């Protein structure tokens, strides 16, 4: 199967059956999403959603967070991964937002990446969800699923390489949605250790499934 055809079938399936995918992080504005995404690094959305209500109640906006300390923030996020570093990042991010951006979330990847705790993936999530820009955030699910389906070559061994391999084949208006499609498919169907191939509607285009079937025939 040619790569263009593989992408076409992937996009056709999700636009038909899951036309409006959404992030599972709970937020009510751009500031809350930025905080949640910073916290979500190497942590589940479920865990982040459990701790952010009290965090946002105490720090409802950038100025309140900027006026706090990493020590105080830590008490609200101690159950997430790397709470010490994330506490420092959140306070530093808020202070930069207040001092350099007037408390408003910047709309460019370059400006977002200047802030503590904001890498390329986080910046792309914000520009995609908040500003609907065609930016592809590559997390562990996007990385795994895009390889298994055969959307990217084996030589794409870094998140940036995966991003660059995906972008030419996805229409600009579908890039934000494709990010969610790949994440959610990896989270609920194409699991890392035990993928649910028997439930997957994408097996006809999946290279991983094809390889597993060939292995079964060898040992039959």
C-alpha positions as YAML, in Angstrom:
chain: A
units: angstrom
residues:
- id: 1
  name: UNK
  ca: [0.00, 0.00, 0.00]
- id: 2
  name: UNK
  ca: [1.34, 3.41, -0.96]
- id: 3
  name: UNK
  ca: [1.84, 5.92, 1.84]
- id: 4
  name: UNK
  ca: [-0.67, 8.39, 0.38]
- id: 5
  name: UNK
  ca: [-3.33, 5.69, 0.35]
- id: 6
  name: UNK
  ca: [-2.51, 4.71, 3.93]
- id: 7
  name: UNK
  ca: [-2.94, 8.31, 5.06]
- id: 8
  name: UNK
  ca: [-6.13, 8.69, 3.07]
- id: 9
  name: UNK
  ca: [-7.72, 5.66, 4.73]
- id: 10
  name: UNK
  ca: [-6.54, 6.80, 8.16]
- id: 11
  name: UNK
  ca: [-8.03, 10.27, 7.69]
- id: 12
  name: UNK
  ca: [-11.21, 8.97, 6.09]
- id: 13
  name: UNK
  ca: [-11.92, 6.64, 9.00]
- id: 14
  name: UNK
  ca: [-11.50, 9.25, 11.72]
- id: 15
  name: UNK
  ca: [-13.22, 12.12, 9.93]
- id: 16
  name: UNK
  ca: [-16.20, 9.81, 9.48]
- id: 17
  name: UNK
  ca: [-16.33, 8.12, 12.89]
- id: 18
  name: UNK
  ca: [-14.70, 10.64, 15.20]
- id: 19
  name: UNK
  ca: [-15.08, 14.06, 13.54]
- id: 20
  name: UNK
  ca: [-14.64, 16.25, 16.64]
- id: 21
  name: UNK
  ca: [-11.87, 14.84, 18.86]
- id: 22
  name: UNK
  ca: [-11.00, 16.76, 22.02]
- id: 23
  name: UNK
  ca: [-8.19, 16.75, 24.53]
- id: 24
  name: UNK
  ca: [-9.04, 14.88, 27.73]
- id: 25
  name: UNK
  ca: [-7.36, 17.51, 29.86]
- id: 26
  name: UNK
  ca: [-9.97, 19.62, 31.64]
- id: 27
  name: UNK
  ca: [-9.59, 23.39, 31.32]
- id: 28
  name: UNK
  ca: [-11.66, 26.52, 30.91]
- id: 29
  name: UNK
  ca: [-9.15, 28.92, 29.33]
- id: 30
  name: UNK
  ca: [-5.74, 29.06, 27.68]
- id: 31
  name: UNK
  ca: [-3.91, 29.65, 30.97]
- id: 32
  name: UNK
  ca: [-5.42, 26.55, 32.56]
- id: 33
  name: UNK
  ca: [-4.58, 24.43, 29.52]
- id: 34
  name: UNK
  ca: [-0.98, 25.62, 29.56]
- id: 35
  name: UNK
  ca: [-0.65, 24.70, 33.25]
- id: 36
  name: UNK
  ca: [-2.30, 21.32, 32.66]
- id: 37
  name: UNK
  ca: [-0.08, 20.46, 29.69]
- id: 38
  name: UNK
  ca: [3.08, 21.36, 31.59]
- id: 39
  name: UNK
  ca: [1.92, 19.11, 34.42]
- id: 40
  name: UNK
  ca: [0.96, 16.27, 32.07]
- id: 41
  name: UNK
  ca: [4.53, 15.52, 30.94]
- id: 42
  name: UNK
  ca: [5.11, 11.82, 31.74]
- id: 43
  name: UNK
  ca: [1.87, 11.75, 33.69]
- id: 44
  name: UNK
  ca: [-1.69, 10.69, 32.85]
- id: 45
  name: UNK
  ca: [-4.44, 13.14, 32.01]
- id: 46
  name: UNK
  ca: [-6.58, 11.42, 34.63]
- id: 47
  name: UNK
  ca: [-4.08, 12.29, 37.35]
- id: 48
  name: UNK
  ca: [-3.78, 15.89, 36.14]
- id: 49
  name: UNK
  ca: [-7.56, 16.33, 36.05]
- id: 50
  name: UNK
  ca: [-7.71, 15.09, 39.63]
- id: 51
  name: UNK
  ca: [-5.37, 17.76, 41.00]
- id: 52
  name: UNK
  ca: [-6.04, 20.83, 38.85]
- id: 53
  name: UNK
  ca: [-9.41, 21.89, 40.34]
- id: 54
  name: UNK
  ca: [-7.83, 22.83, 43.69]
- id: 55
  name: UNK
  ca: [-4.76, 24.21, 41.92]
- id: 56
  name: UNK
  ca: [-6.87, 26.50, 39.74]
- id: 57
  name: UNK
  ca: [-9.01, 27.51, 42.69]
- id: 58
  name: UNK
  ca: [-5.88, 28.74, 44.48]
- id: 59
  name: UNK
  ca: [-4.20, 30.11, 41.33]
- id: 60
  name: UNK
  ca: [-7.01, 31.20, 38.96]
- id: 61
  name: UNK
  ca: [-4.79, 33.35, 36.74]
- id: 62
  name: UNK
  ca: [-1.15, 34.08, 35.86]
- id: 63
  name: UNK
  ca: [-0.70, 36.90, 38.43]
- id: 64
  name: UNK
  ca: [-1.77, 34.72, 41.35]
- id: 65
  name: UNK
  ca: [0.56, 31.93, 40.26]
- id: 66
  name: UNK
  ca: [3.40, 34.38, 39.60]
- id: 67
  name: UNK
  ca: [3.06, 35.77, 43.12]
- id: 68
  name: UNK
  ca: [3.42, 32.32, 44.67]
- id: 69
  name: UNK
  ca: [6.46, 30.14, 45.32]
- id: 70
  name: UNK
  ca: [7.54, 26.76, 44.04]
- id: 71
  name: UNK
  ca: [7.22, 25.45, 47.58]
- id: 72
  name: UNK
  ca: [3.55, 26.39, 47.80]
- id: 73
  name: UNK
  ca: [2.73, 25.10, 44.32]
- id: 74
  name: UNK
  ca: [4.40, 21.80, 45.23]
- id: 75
  name: UNK
  ca: [1.78, 21.17, 47.92]
- id: 76
  name: UNK
  ca: [-0.92, 21.12, 45.23]
- id: 77
  name: UNK
  ca: [0.91, 18.95, 42.69]
- id: 78
  name: UNK
  ca: [2.93, 16.57, 44.86]
- id: 79
  name: UNK
  ca: [1.17, 13.52, 43.36]
- id: 80
  name: UNK
  ca: [2.26, 14.17, 39.76]
- id: 81
  name: UNK
  ca: [5.52, 13.07, 38.21]
- id: 82
  name: UNK
  ca: [8.55, 15.32, 38.91]
- id: 83
  name: UNK
  ca: [6.64, 17.74, 41.18]
- id: 84
  name: UNK
  ca: [9.74, 19.66, 42.25]
- id: 85
  name: UNK
  ca: [10.74, 20.63, 38.74]
- id: 86
  name: UNK
  ca: [7.18, 21.27, 37.63]
- id: 87
  name: UNK
  ca: [6.54, 23.56, 40.61]
- id: 88
  name: UNK
  ca: [9.51, 25.68, 39.60]
- id: 89
  name: UNK
  ca: [8.47, 25.65, 35.95]
- id: 90
  name: UNK
  ca: [4.92, 26.76, 36.71]
- id: 91
  name: UNK
  ca: [5.98, 29.71, 38.82]
- id: 92
  name: UNK
  ca: [8.65, 30.71, 36.30]
- id: 93
  name: UNK
  ca: [6.18, 30.39, 33.43]
- id: 94
  name: UNK
  ca: [3.60, 32.55, 35.21]
- id: 95
  name: UNK
  ca: [6.13, 35.25, 36.01]
- id: 96
  name: UNK
  ca: [7.23, 35.43, 32.39]
- id: 97
  name: UNK
  ca: [3.61, 35.56, 31.27]
- id: 98
  name: UNK
  ca: [2.97, 38.52, 33.56]
- id: 99
  name: UNK
  ca: [6.23, 40.37, 32.99]
- id: 100
  name: UNK
  ca: [6.69, 39.86, 29.26]
- id: 101
  name: UNK
  ca: [3.29, 38.98, 27.81]
- id: 102
  name: UNK
  ca: [0.89, 40.98, 29.95]
- id: 103
  name: UNK
  ca: [-0.66, 37.82, 31.34]
- id: 104
  name: UNK
  ca: [-1.79, 36.66, 27.88]
- id: 105
  name: UNK
  ca: [-0.79, 33.31, 26.41]
- id: 106
  name: UNK
  ca: [1.41, 33.94, 23.33]
- id: 107
  name: UNK
  ca: [0.20, 32.48, 20.06]
- id: 108
  name: UNK
  ca: [3.51, 31.39, 18.54]
- id: 109
  name: UNK
  ca: [5.57, 28.29, 19.17]
- id: 110
  name: UNK
  ca: [8.74, 30.38, 19.43]
- id: 111
  name: UNK
  ca: [7.36, 32.63, 22.16]
- id: 112
  name: UNK
  ca: [5.81, 29.75, 24.07]
- id: 113
  name: UNK
  ca: [9.08, 27.82, 24.08]
- id: 114
  name: UNK
  ca: [10.81, 30.68, 25.84]
- id: 115
  name: UNK
  ca: [8.88, 29.91, 29.01]
- id: 116
  name: UNK
  ca: [10.07, 27.44, 31.66]
- id: 117
  name: UNK
  ca: [8.60, 23.98, 31.26]
- id: 118
  name: UNK
  ca: [7.40, 24.59, 27.71]
- id: 119
  name: UNK
  ca: [9.05, 22.42, 25.09]
- id: 120
  name: UNK
  ca: [8.12, 21.91, 21.46]
- id: 121
  name: UNK
  ca: [5.40, 19.36, 22.26]
- id: 122
  name: UNK
  ca: [3.71, 21.59, 24.86]
- id: 123
  name: UNK
  ca: [3.92, 24.63, 22.59]
- id: 124
  name: UNK
  ca: [2.33, 22.68, 19.76]
- id: 125
  name: UNK
  ca: [-0.52, 21.51, 21.98]
- id: 126
  name: UNK
  ca: [-1.30, 25.11, 22.93]
- id: 127
  name: UNK
  ca: [-1.10, 26.53, 19.42]
- id: 128
  name: UNK
  ca: [-3.17, 23.63, 18.09]
- id: 129
  name: UNK
  ca: [-5.97, 23.60, 20.67]
- id: 130
  name: UNK
  ca: [-6.19, 27.28, 21.59]
- id: 131
  name: UNK
  ca: [-5.26, 28.91, 18.30]
- id: 132
  name: UNK
  ca: [-6.21, 26.10, 15.87]
- id: 133
  name: UNK
  ca: [-2.84, 26.26, 14.15]
- id: 134
  name: UNK
  ca: [-1.58, 23.31, 12.06]
- id: 135
  name: UNK
  ca: [1.00, 22.15, 14.61]
- id: 136
  name: UNK
  ca: [1.56, 18.46, 15.39]
- id: 137
  name: UNK
  ca: [2.48, 17.65, 18.99]
- id: 138
  name: UNK
  ca: [4.29, 14.30, 19.08]
- id: 139
  name: UNK
  ca: [3.99, 12.49, 22.39]
- id: 140
  name: UNK
  ca: [4.61, 8.80, 23.12]
- id: 141
  name: UNK
  ca: [1.21, 7.77, 21.72]
- id: 142
  name: UNK
  ca: [1.59, 9.72, 18.47]
- id: 143
  name: UNK
  ca: [5.11, 8.33, 18.10]
- id: 144
  name: UNK
  ca: [4.04, 4.72, 18.65]
- id: 145
  name: UNK
  ca: [0.82, 4.71, 16.62]
- id: 146
  name: UNK
  ca: [2.27, 6.53, 13.62]
- id: 147
  name: UNK
  ca: [5.07, 3.96, 13.44]
- id: 148
  name: UNK
  ca: [2.80, 0.95, 13.89]
- id: 149
  name: UNK
  ca: [0.36, 2.11, 11.24]
- id: 150
  name: UNK
  ca: [3.22, 2.75, 8.84]
- id: 151
  name: UNK
  ca: [2.52, 6.47, 8.53]
- id: 152
  name: UNK
  ca: [6.16, 7.29, 9.20]
- id: 153
  name: UNK
  ca: [9.37, 5.45, 8.25]
- id: 154
  name: UNK
  ca: [11.48, 3.45, 10.69]
- id: 155
  name: UNK
  ca: [14.19, 6.06, 10.27]
- id: 156
  name: UNK
  ca: [11.94, 8.60, 12.06]
- id: 157
  name: UNK
  ca: [13.49, 7.88, 15.46]
- id: 158
  name: UNK
  ca: [12.82, 11.23, 17.17]
- id: 159
  name: UNK
  ca: [9.63, 13.21, 17.86]
- id: 160
  name: UNK
  ca: [10.80, 15.90, 15.45]
- id: 161
  name: UNK
  ca: [11.43, 13.34, 12.71]
- id: 162
  name: UNK
  ca: [7.95, 11.88, 13.23]
- id: 163
  name: UNK
  ca: [6.43, 15.36, 13.09]
- id: 164
  name: UNK
  ca: [8.21, 16.15, 9.83]
- id: 165
  name: UNK
  ca: [7.15, 12.80, 8.35]
- id: 166
  name: UNK
  ca: [3.48, 13.27, 9.22]
- id: 167
  name: UNK
  ca: [2.95, 16.89, 8.23]
- id: 168
  name: UNK
  ca: [3.30, 16.63, 4.41]
- id: 169
  name: UNK
  ca: [0.51, 14.05, 4.20]
- id: 170
  name: UNK
  ca: [-2.12, 15.66, 6.43]
- id: 171
  name: UNK
  ca: [-4.21, 18.61, 5.21]
- id: 172
  name: UNK
  ca: [-3.52, 21.71, 7.29]
- id: 173
  name: UNK
  ca: [-7.08, 21.91, 8.57]
- id: 174
  name: UNK
  ca: [-6.89, 18.32, 9.86]
- id: 175
  name: UNK
  ca: [-3.53, 18.54, 11.65]
- id: 176
  name: UNK
  ca: [-5.00, 19.57, 15.05]
- id: 177
  name: UNK
  ca: [-7.57, 16.77, 14.86]
- id: 178
  name: UNK
  ca: [-5.02, 14.20, 13.69]
- id: 179
  name: UNK
  ca: [-2.97, 14.91, 16.80]
- id: 180
  name: UNK
  ca: [-5.94, 13.90, 18.97]
- id: 181
  name: UNK
  ca: [-6.85, 10.93, 16.78]
- id: 182
  name: UNK
  ca: [-3.37, 9.44, 17.14]
- id: 183
  name: UNK
  ca: [-3.22, 10.11, 20.89]
- id: 184
  name: UNK
  ca: [-6.64, 8.66, 21.68]
- id: 185
  name: UNK
  ca: [-6.10, 5.64, 19.45]
- id: 186
  name: UNK
  ca: [-2.84, 4.96, 21.27]
- id: 187
  name: UNK
  ca: [-4.41, 5.50, 24.67]
- id: 188
  name: UNK
  ca: [-7.38, 3.17, 24.22]
- id: 189
  name: UNK
  ca: [-6.69, 0.76, 21.33]
- id: 190
  name: UNK
  ca: [-3.07, 0.69, 20.22]
- id: 191
  name: UNK
  ca: [-1.65, 0.18, 23.70]
- id: 192
  name: UNK
  ca: [2.10, -0.01, 24.14]
- id: 193
  name: UNK
  ca: [2.33, -3.51, 25.65]
- id: 194
  name: UNK
  ca: [-0.90, -5.21, 24.60]
- id: 195
  name: UNK
  ca: [-2.47, -3.50, 21.59]
- id: 196
  name: UNK
  ca: [-6.13, -4.37, 21.11]
- id: 197
  name: UNK
  ca: [-5.76, -5.41, 17.49]
- id: 198
  name: UNK
  ca: [-8.99, -7.46, 17.68]
- id: 199
  name: UNK
  ca: [-10.89, -4.20, 18.33]
- id: 200
  name: UNK
  ca: [-8.96, -1.99, 15.94]
- id: 201
  name: UNK
  ca: [-10.70, -0.74, 12.79]
- id: 202
  name: UNK
  ca: [-7.37, 0.20, 11.24]
- id: 203
  name: UNK
  ca: [-5.84, -3.28, 10.90]
- id: 204
  name: UNK
  ca: [-6.28, -3.23, 7.08]
- id: 205
  name: UNK
  ca: [-3.70, -0.44, 6.86]
- id: 206
  name: UNK
  ca: [-1.56, -1.36, 9.89]
- id: 207
  name: UNK
  ca: [2.00, -2.55, 9.27]
- id: 208
  name: UNK
  ca: [2.34, -3.79, 12.84]
- id: 209
  name: UNK
  ca: [-0.74, -5.99, 12.48]
- id: 210
  name: UNK
  ca: [0.51, -7.30, 9.15]
- id: 211
  name: UNK
  ca: [3.83, -8.27, 10.73]
- id: 212
  name: UNK
  ca: [2.10, -10.02, 13.64]
- id: 213
  name: UNK
  ca: [-0.02, -12.04, 11.24]
- id: 214
  name: UNK
  ca: [3.06, -13.14, 9.32]
- id: 215
  name: UNK
  ca: [4.71, -14.27, 12.57]
- id: 216
  name: UNK
  ca: [1.66, -16.35, 13.45]
- id: 217
  name: UNK
  ca: [1.76, -18.14, 10.11]
- id: 218
  name: UNK
  ca: [5.43, -18.99, 10.61]
- id: 219
  name: UNK
  ca: [4.70, -20.79, 13.88]
- id: 220
  name: UNK
  ca: [1.49, -22.50, 12.79]
...
